[in-house]
């Protein structure tokens, strides 16, 4: 398994907009082969947090295919509406994972 890791800075008072945008991006991601889910972690000021997104994919190849379908470009353009600057994006390979097979949605 692999992950696409996003580092984002939410604009002041745009946390709810970010949550709505993340939901729409996840809907797009679910249409991509090999996508499993995402985890959003925040730190810093509650009104403008730093956010790390960890999107889980079957493989690095599945991540690359999502770039060819313009998913990545669409996701970035959506995040720009509520985030400062461009996100820092990297790919990582899982060394170890142990996820529960249920889904939990963040409360709005």
CSV table of C-alpha atoms in Angstrom, one decimal:
chain,number,residue,atom,x,y,z
A,1,UNK,CA,0.0,0.0,0.0
A,2,UNK,CA,1.0,3.6,-0.6
A,3,UNK,CA,-0.1,7.0,0.5
A,4,UNK,CA,-0.3,10.4,-1.0
A,5,UNK,CA,0.5,12.8,1.9
A,6,UNK,CA,-0.8,16.4,1.7
A,7,UNK,CA,0.4,19.3,3.9
A,8,UNK,CA,-2.1,22.1,3.9
A,9,UNK,CA,-2.6,25.4,5.8
A,10,UNK,CA,-6.3,26.3,6.2
A,11,UNK,CA,-7.1,30.0,5.9
A,12,UNK,CA,-8.5,31.7,9.0
A,13,UNK,CA,-12.2,30.8,9.6
A,14,UNK,CA,-12.3,28.4,6.6
A,15,UNK,CA,-12.3,25.1,8.5
A,16,UNK,CA,-15.9,24.3,7.6
A,17,UNK,CA,-15.2,25.2,4.0
A,18,UNK,CA,-12.2,22.8,4.1
A,19,UNK,CA,-14.3,20.0,5.5
A,20,UNK,CA,-16.8,20.5,2.7
A,21,UNK,CA,-14.1,20.6,0.1
A,22,UNK,CA,-12.4,17.4,1.6
A,23,UNK,CA,-15.8,15.6,1.4
A,24,UNK,CA,-16.1,16.6,-2.3
A,25,UNK,CA,-12.5,15.5,-3.1
A,26,UNK,CA,-13.1,12.2,-1.3
A,27,UNK,CA,-16.2,11.7,-3.5
A,28,UNK,CA,-13.9,12.2,-6.6
A,29,UNK,CA,-11.2,9.9,-5.1
A,30,UNK,CA,-13.7,7.1,-4.6
A,31,UNK,CA,-14.2,7.1,-8.4
A,32,UNK,CA,-10.4,6.3,-8.8
A,33,UNK,CA,-9.3,2.7,-9.0
A,34,UNK,CA,-7.1,1.7,-6.0
A,35,UNK,CA,-8.3,4.4,-3.6
A,36,UNK,CA,-9.0,3.2,0.0
A,37,UNK,CA,-9.7,6.3,2.1
A,38,UNK,CA,-8.2,9.3,3.8
A,39,UNK,CA,-7.2,10.5,7.3
A,40,UNK,CA,-7.1,14.2,8.1
A,41,UNK,CA,-5.0,15.3,11.0
A,42,UNK,CA,-4.8,18.9,12.3
A,43,UNK,CA,-2.5,20.9,14.5
A,44,UNK,CA,-2.0,24.5,15.5
A,45,UNK,CA,-4.6,27.2,15.8
A,46,UNK,CA,-8.2,25.8,15.7
A,47,UNK,CA,-9.4,28.7,13.4
A,48,UNK,CA,-6.6,28.1,10.8
A,49,UNK,CA,-4.9,24.8,11.5
A,50,UNK,CA,-2.1,23.0,9.6
A,51,UNK,CA,-3.6,19.8,8.1
A,52,UNK,CA,-1.9,16.6,7.1
A,53,UNK,CA,-4.0,14.4,4.8
A,54,UNK,CA,-3.0,10.8,4.3
A,55,UNK,CA,-4.8,9.3,1.3
A,56,UNK,CA,-4.4,5.5,1.2
A,57,UNK,CA,-4.0,3.8,-2.2
A,58,UNK,CA,-3.3,0.2,-3.4
A,59,UNK,CA,-0.1,1.1,-5.1
A,60,UNK,CA,2.2,3.9,-6.4
A,61,UNK,CA,0.8,2.9,-9.8
A,62,UNK,CA,-2.8,3.7,-8.7
A,63,UNK,CA,-1.6,7.1,-7.5
A,64,UNK,CA,0.1,7.8,-10.8
A,65,UNK,CA,-3.1,6.7,-12.7
A,66,UNK,CA,-5.1,9.2,-10.7
A,67,UNK,CA,-2.8,12.0,-11.9
A,68,UNK,CA,-3.5,11.0,-15.5
A,69,UNK,CA,-7.2,11.3,-15.0
A,70,UNK,CA,-6.8,14.9,-13.7
A,71,UNK,CA,-8.0,13.9,-10.3
A,72,UNK,CA,-5.0,15.5,-8.6
A,73,UNK,CA,-5.4,18.8,-10.6
A,74,UNK,CA,-9.1,19.0,-9.6
A,75,UNK,CA,-8.3,18.2,-6.0
A,76,UNK,CA,-5.6,20.9,-5.8
A,77,UNK,CA,-7.9,23.5,-7.4
A,78,UNK,CA,-10.7,22.7,-4.9
A,79,UNK,CA,-8.3,23.1,-1.9
A,80,UNK,CA,-7.1,26.4,-3.1
A,81,UNK,CA,-10.5,27.9,-2.3
A,82,UNK,CA,-9.9,27.4,1.5
A,83,UNK,CA,-6.1,26.9,1.9
A,84,UNK,CA,-3.1,29.2,1.8
A,85,UNK,CA,-0.8,28.6,-1.2
A,86,UNK,CA,-0.2,25.3,-2.9
A,87,UNK,CA,-0.2,22.1,-0.8
A,88,UNK,CA,3.0,20.2,-0.3
A,89,UNK,CA,2.4,16.7,-1.7
A,90,UNK,CA,4.5,13.5,-1.4
A,91,UNK,CA,4.1,9.8,-1.8
A,92,UNK,CA,5.0,7.3,0.9
A,93,UNK,CA,5.1,3.5,1.0
A,94,UNK,CA,3.5,1.8,4.0
A,95,UNK,CA,5.9,-0.1,6.2
A,96,UNK,CA,3.2,-1.4,8.6
A,97,UNK,CA,-0.5,-0.9,8.7
A,98,UNK,CA,-3.4,-2.1,10.8
A,99,UNK,CA,-6.7,-0.5,10.0
A,100,UNK,CA,-10.1,-1.4,11.2
A,101,UNK,CA,-12.4,-2.3,8.3
A,102,UNK,CA,-15.0,0.4,9.1
A,103,UNK,CA,-15.4,4.0,8.0
A,104,UNK,CA,-15.7,7.0,10.3
A,105,UNK,CA,-16.8,10.4,8.9
A,106,UNK,CA,-15.7,13.6,10.6
A,107,UNK,CA,-18.6,15.5,12.2
A,108,UNK,CA,-19.4,18.8,10.6
